[in-house]
Amino acid sequence: METIKFETNMPQVLALAFAEGKPVESQFTGAQVMFSTVDGRRMYLAPFVAEKIRAAGIAARIPFEICKKQVGRSIEWQVRTHNAAAGAVSEATPTAAQVRSSNQTVPKEYNDDGRHDQAMAAPIPAAAAQLTQTGTKLMGALAAAVDAVMEAEIYCARHGREIRFTSEDVRALAITVYISDCKGGGA
């Protein structure tokens, strides 16, 4: 599974396969949270960034934007989602007190007085944030394909065989699931 690498000042629009991340330990950076995306990739984030995702109410299979942004000499993680119902952009920025209460180191993007620096100004493009019924079906098919190949890899590993699916395999399976869904579930 490909790991998402975040380049500074390069926002990415992603959709999570599951709303909650999985706590993991890194030998280099300690505690992290792993998230899987609907396109079969994963990302490892510091717990305070995972908290921003949770605080923003990011749901599974709904696009949101995440950016590792250079602000002065420090790095700020920004999480944005488009609230289609309210027609507004929502940003999750926990306070320094919230971060401190979670026993995490306060990130550099917090000022000494505990206030969070201003977040990104540009909203997510509405086309990327608002899923149509077709888009919802397609996202569901992609998530089902990712789940299926992950389960197949686990099954094979339990039986002493290693199999690795490519993004092309996932794409082909997702298209098959999508077509089947559009035909009413019949093959």
mmCIF file of C-alpha atoms in Angstrom:
data_model
loop_
_atom_site.group_PDB
_atom_site.id
_atom_site.type_symbol
_atom_site.label_atom_id
_atom_site.label_comp_id
_atom_site.label_asym_id
_atom_site.label_seq_id
_atom_site.Cartn_x
_atom_site.Cartn_y
_atom_site.Cartn_z
ATOM 1 C CA MET A 1 0.000 0.000 0.000
ATOM 2 C CA GLU A 2 1.440 3.386 -1.004
ATOM 3 C CA THR A 3 2.187 5.871 1.773
ATOM 4 C CA ILE A 4 1.151 9.478 1.186
ATOM 5 C CA LYS A 5 4.027 11.916 1.546
ATOM 6 C CA PHE A 6 3.065 15.524 2.223
ATOM 7 C CA GLU A 7 5.084 18.186 0.465
ATOM 8 C CA THR A 8 5.179 21.589 2.125
ATOM 9 C CA ASN A 9 2.552 24.049 0.821
ATOM 10 C CA MET A 10 0.995 21.419 -1.493
ATOM 11 C CA PRO A 11 -2.612 20.802 -0.377
ATOM 12 C CA GLN A 12 -4.081 17.390 -1.146
ATOM 13 C CA VAL A 13 -7.752 16.482 -1.454
ATOM 14 C CA LEU A 14 -8.316 13.038 0.079
ATOM 15 C CA ALA A 15 -11.183 10.855 1.236
ATOM 16 C CA LEU A 16 -10.739 8.507 4.182
ATOM 17 C CA ALA A 17 -11.760 4.866 3.939
ATOM 18 C CA PHE A 18 -12.674 4.995 7.653
ATOM 19 C CA ALA A 19 -13.443 8.030 9.804
ATOM 20 C CA GLU A 20 -11.151 6.879 12.634
ATOM 21 C CA GLY A 21 -7.427 6.338 12.315
ATOM 22 C CA LYS A 22 -5.426 3.528 13.897
ATOM 23 C CA PRO A 23 -2.866 4.431 16.588
ATOM 24 C CA VAL A 24 0.595 3.105 15.677
ATOM 25 C CA GLU A 25 4.161 3.569 16.915
ATOM 26 C CA SER A 26 7.069 4.709 14.776
ATOM 27 C CA GLN A 27 10.615 3.884 15.812
ATOM 28 C CA PHE A 28 11.639 7.366 14.662
ATOM 29 C CA THR A 29 8.811 9.714 15.702
ATOM 30 C CA GLY A 30 6.902 7.773 18.375
ATOM 31 C CA ALA A 31 3.098 7.870 18.456
ATOM 32 C CA GLN A 32 1.318 8.319 15.125
ATOM 33 C CA VAL A 33 -2.133 7.702 13.693
ATOM 34 C CA MET A 34 -2.494 5.753 10.438
ATOM 35 C CA PHE A 35 -5.392 6.570 8.114
ATOM 36 C CA SER A 36 -6.394 4.602 5.007
ATOM 37 C CA THR A 37 -7.808 6.466 2.021
ATOM 38 C CA VAL A 38 -10.443 5.283 -0.431
ATOM 39 C CA ASP A 39 -7.850 5.151 -3.211
ATOM 40 C CA GLY A 40 -5.873 2.456 -1.389
ATOM 41 C CA ARG A 41 -3.153 4.632 0.117
ATOM 42 C CA ARG A 42 -2.312 5.339 3.749
ATOM 43 C CA MET A 43 -0.931 8.261 5.678
ATOM 44 C CA TYR A 44 0.783 8.530 9.032
ATOM 45 C CA LEU A 45 0.064 11.674 11.019
ATOM 46 C CA ALA A 46 1.003 13.077 14.411
ATOM 47 C CA PRO A 47 -1.805 12.688 16.966
ATOM 48 C CA PHE A 48 -2.515 16.437 16.994
ATOM 49 C CA VAL A 49 -3.133 16.344 13.205
ATOM 50 C CA ALA A 50 -5.439 13.332 13.639
ATOM 51 C CA GLU A 51 -7.293 15.376 16.267
ATOM 52 C CA LYS A 52 -7.781 18.154 13.707
ATOM 53 C CA ILE A 53 -9.360 15.615 11.326
ATOM 54 C CA ARG A 54 -11.638 14.328 14.091
ATOM 55 C CA ALA A 55 -12.562 17.852 15.245
ATOM 56 C CA ALA A 56 -13.495 18.823 11.678
ATOM 57 C CA GLY A 57 -15.999 15.972 11.599
ATOM 58 C CA ILE A 58 -14.369 14.355 8.569
ATOM 59 C CA ALA A 59 -16.483 11.333 7.630
ATOM 60 C CA ALA A 60 -15.440 8.296 5.639
ATOM 61 C CA ARG A 61 -15.557 8.682 1.856
ATOM 62 C CA ILE A 62 -16.085 12.473 1.968
ATOM 63 C CA PRO A 63 -13.351 14.593 0.360
ATOM 64 C CA PHE A 64 -11.399 17.032 2.512
ATOM 65 C CA GLU A 65 -8.222 19.020 2.080
ATOM 66 C CA ILE A 66 -5.077 18.647 4.155
ATOM 67 C CA CYS A 67 -1.956 20.751 3.818
ATOM 68 C CA LYS A 68 1.432 20.835 5.528
ATOM 69 C CA LYS A 69 1.987 24.576 5.300
ATOM 70 C CA GLN A 70 5.120 26.627 5.960
ATOM 71 C CA VAL A 71 4.194 29.592 8.175
ATOM 72 C CA GLY A 72 7.238 31.690 8.898
ATOM 73 C CA ARG A 73 9.822 29.306 10.298
ATOM 74 C CA SER A 74 7.327 26.722 11.465
ATOM 75 C CA ILE A 75 5.076 24.097 9.897
ATOM 76 C CA GLU A 76 1.304 24.218 10.334
ATOM 77 C CA TRP A 77 -1.046 21.365 9.437
ATOM 78 C CA GLN A 78 -4.326 22.600 8.029
ATOM 79 C CA VAL A 79 -7.463 20.497 7.597
ATOM 80 C CA ARG A 80 -10.419 21.830 5.630
ATOM 81 C CA THR A 81 -13.733 20.410 4.639
ATOM 82 C CA HIS A 82 -16.571 21.905 2.662
ATOM 83 C CA ASN A 83 -19.899 21.981 4.471
ATOM 84 C CA ALA A 84 -22.313 21.750 1.537
ATOM 85 C CA ALA A 85 -25.409 22.099 3.732
ATOM 86 C CA ALA A 86 -24.331 25.421 5.206
ATOM 87 C CA GLY A 87 -22.468 26.591 2.115
ATOM 88 C CA ALA A 88 -19.476 27.419 4.302
ATOM 89 C CA VAL A 89 -15.959 26.185 4.776
ATOM 90 C CA SER A 90 -15.135 24.609 8.117
ATOM 91 C CA GLU A 91 -11.671 24.501 9.612
ATOM 92 C CA ALA A 92 -10.598 22.468 12.597
ATOM 93 C CA THR A 93 -7.976 24.133 14.728
ATOM 94 C CA PRO A 94 -7.791 22.823 18.275
ATOM 95 C CA THR A 95 -6.531 25.245 20.894
ATOM 96 C CA ALA A 96 -3.141 24.867 22.532
ATOM 97 C CA ALA A 97 -4.951 23.872 25.743
ATOM 98 C CA GLN A 98 -6.708 21.006 23.916
ATOM 99 C CA VAL A 99 -3.403 19.790 22.528
ATOM 100 C CA ARG A 100 -1.708 20.084 25.938
ATOM 101 C CA SER A 101 -4.583 18.180 27.611
ATOM 102 C CA SER A 102 -4.013 15.284 25.212
ATOM 103 C CA ASN A 103 -0.421 14.997 26.535
ATOM 104 C CA GLN A 104 1.015 15.966 23.159
ATOM 105 C CA THR A 105 3.749 18.490 22.495
ATOM 106 C CA VAL A 106 2.230 21.791 21.430
ATOM 107 C CA PRO A 107 3.014 22.232 17.727
ATOM 108 C CA LYS A 108 4.978 25.254 16.559
ATOM 109 C CA GLU A 109 1.958 26.696 14.756
ATOM 110 C CA TYR A 110 0.556 27.784 18.132
ATOM 111 C CA ASN A 111 1.536 31.223 19.378
ATOM 112 C CA ASP A 112 3.009 31.606 22.869
ATOM 113 C CA ASP A 113 -0.345 32.909 24.122
ATOM 114 C CA GLY A 114 -2.102 29.687 23.010
ATOM 115 C CA ARG A 115 -3.865 31.170 19.980
ATOM 116 C CA HIS A 116 -3.677 29.333 16.674
ATOM 117 C CA ASP A 117 -2.289 31.183 13.667
ATOM 118 C CA GLN A 118 -4.684 32.007 10.806
ATOM 119 C CA ALA A 119 -5.432 29.033 8.528
ATOM 120 C CA MET A 120 -5.620 28.814 4.724
ATOM 121 C CA ALA A 121 -7.619 31.464 2.905
ATOM 122 C CA ALA A 122 -8.684 29.594 -0.242
ATOM 123 C CA PRO A 123 -11.655 27.215 0.082
ATOM 124 C CA ILE A 124 -11.742 23.739 -1.417
ATOM 125 C CA PRO A 125 -13.210 23.817 -4.921
ATOM 126 C CA ALA A 126 -16.915 23.009 -4.666
ATOM 127 C CA ALA A 127 -16.618 20.384 -7.419
ATOM 128 C CA ALA A 128 -14.177 18.374 -5.298
ATOM 129 C CA ALA A 129 -16.191 18.716 -2.100
ATOM 130 C CA GLN A 130 -19.739 18.039 -3.301
ATOM 131 C CA LEU A 131 -20.347 14.473 -4.349
ATOM 132 C CA THR A 132 -23.175 13.715 -6.690
ATOM 133 C CA GLN A 133 -25.108 10.479 -6.469
ATOM 134 C CA THR A 134 -22.849 9.053 -9.172
ATOM 135 C CA GLY A 135 -19.775 10.190 -7.276
ATOM 136 C CA THR A 136 -21.078 8.590 -4.100
ATOM 137 C CA LYS A 137 -21.615 5.277 -5.922
ATOM 138 C CA LEU A 138 -18.136 5.492 -7.429
ATOM 139 C CA MET A 139 -16.534 6.267 -4.051
ATOM 140 C CA GLY A 140 -18.404 3.320 -2.528
ATOM 141 C CA ALA A 141 -17.211 1.027 -5.322
ATOM 142 C CA LEU A 142 -13.626 2.175 -4.832
ATOM 143 C CA ALA A 143 -13.835 1.637 -1.072
ATOM 144 C CA ALA A 144 -15.293 -1.840 -1.637
ATOM 145 C CA ALA A 145 -12.452 -2.654 -4.048
ATOM 146 C CA VAL A 146 -9.824 -1.465 -1.552
ATOM 147 C CA ASP A 147 -11.438 -3.521 1.218
ATOM 148 C CA ALA A 148 -11.578 -6.601 -1.042
ATOM 149 C CA VAL A 149 -7.920 -6.471 -2.086
ATOM 150 C CA MET A 150 -6.791 -5.825 1.496
ATOM 151 C CA GLU A 151 -8.757 -8.863 2.696
ATOM 152 C CA ALA A 152 -7.355 -10.948 -0.170
ATOM 153 C CA GLU A 153 -3.795 -9.965 0.780
ATOM 154 C CA ILE A 154 -4.447 -10.916 4.423
ATOM 155 C CA TYR A 155 -6.056 -14.224 3.405
ATOM 156 C CA CYS A 156 -3.105 -15.136 1.180
ATOM 157 C CA ALA A 157 -0.583 -14.190 3.880
ATOM 158 C CA ARG A 158 -2.334 -16.508 6.344
ATOM 159 C CA HIS A 159 -1.886 -19.334 3.843
ATOM 160 C CA GLY A 160 1.795 -18.669 3.223
ATOM 161 C CA ARG A 161 1.360 -16.828 -0.069
ATOM 162 C CA GLU A 162 2.201 -13.229 -0.690
ATOM 163 C CA ILE A 163 0.145 -11.267 -3.182
ATOM 164 C CA ARG A 164 0.295 -7.537 -3.825
ATOM 165 C CA PHE A 165 -2.332 -5.661 -5.769
ATOM 166 C CA THR A 166 -1.464 -2.583 -7.801
ATOM 167 C CA SER A 167 -3.508 0.595 -8.067
ATOM 168 C CA GLU A 168 -4.504 -0.638 -11.538
ATOM 169 C CA ASP A 169 -5.935 -3.836 -9.996
ATOM 170 C CA VAL A 170 -7.945 -1.752 -7.514
ATOM 171 C CA ARG A 171 -9.160 0.546 -10.310
ATOM 172 C CA ALA A 172 -10.316 -2.397 -12.442
ATOM 173 C CA LEU A 173 -12.123 -4.015 -9.524
ATOM 174 C CA ALA A 174 -13.761 -0.696 -8.558
ATOM 175 C CA ILE A 175 -15.051 -0.254 -12.118
ATOM 176 C CA THR A 176 -16.499 -3.774 -12.051
ATOM 177 C CA VAL A 177 -18.226 -3.108 -8.708
ATOM 178 C CA TYR A 178 -19.511 0.262 -9.968
ATOM 179 C CA ILE A 179 -20.951 -1.220 -13.171
ATOM 180 C CA SER A 180 -22.582 -4.014 -11.191
ATOM 181 C CA ASP A 181 -24.066 -1.479 -8.766
ATOM 182 C CA CYS A 182 -25.431 0.622 -11.635
ATOM 183 C CA LYS A 183 -27.106 -2.470 -13.082
ATOM 184 C CA GLY A 184 -28.856 -3.069 -9.788
ATOM 185 C CA GLY A 185 -26.324 -5.508 -8.332
ATOM 186 C CA GLY A 186 -26.699 -8.119 -11.037
ATOM 187 C CA ALA A 187 -23.644 -9.480 -12.776
#
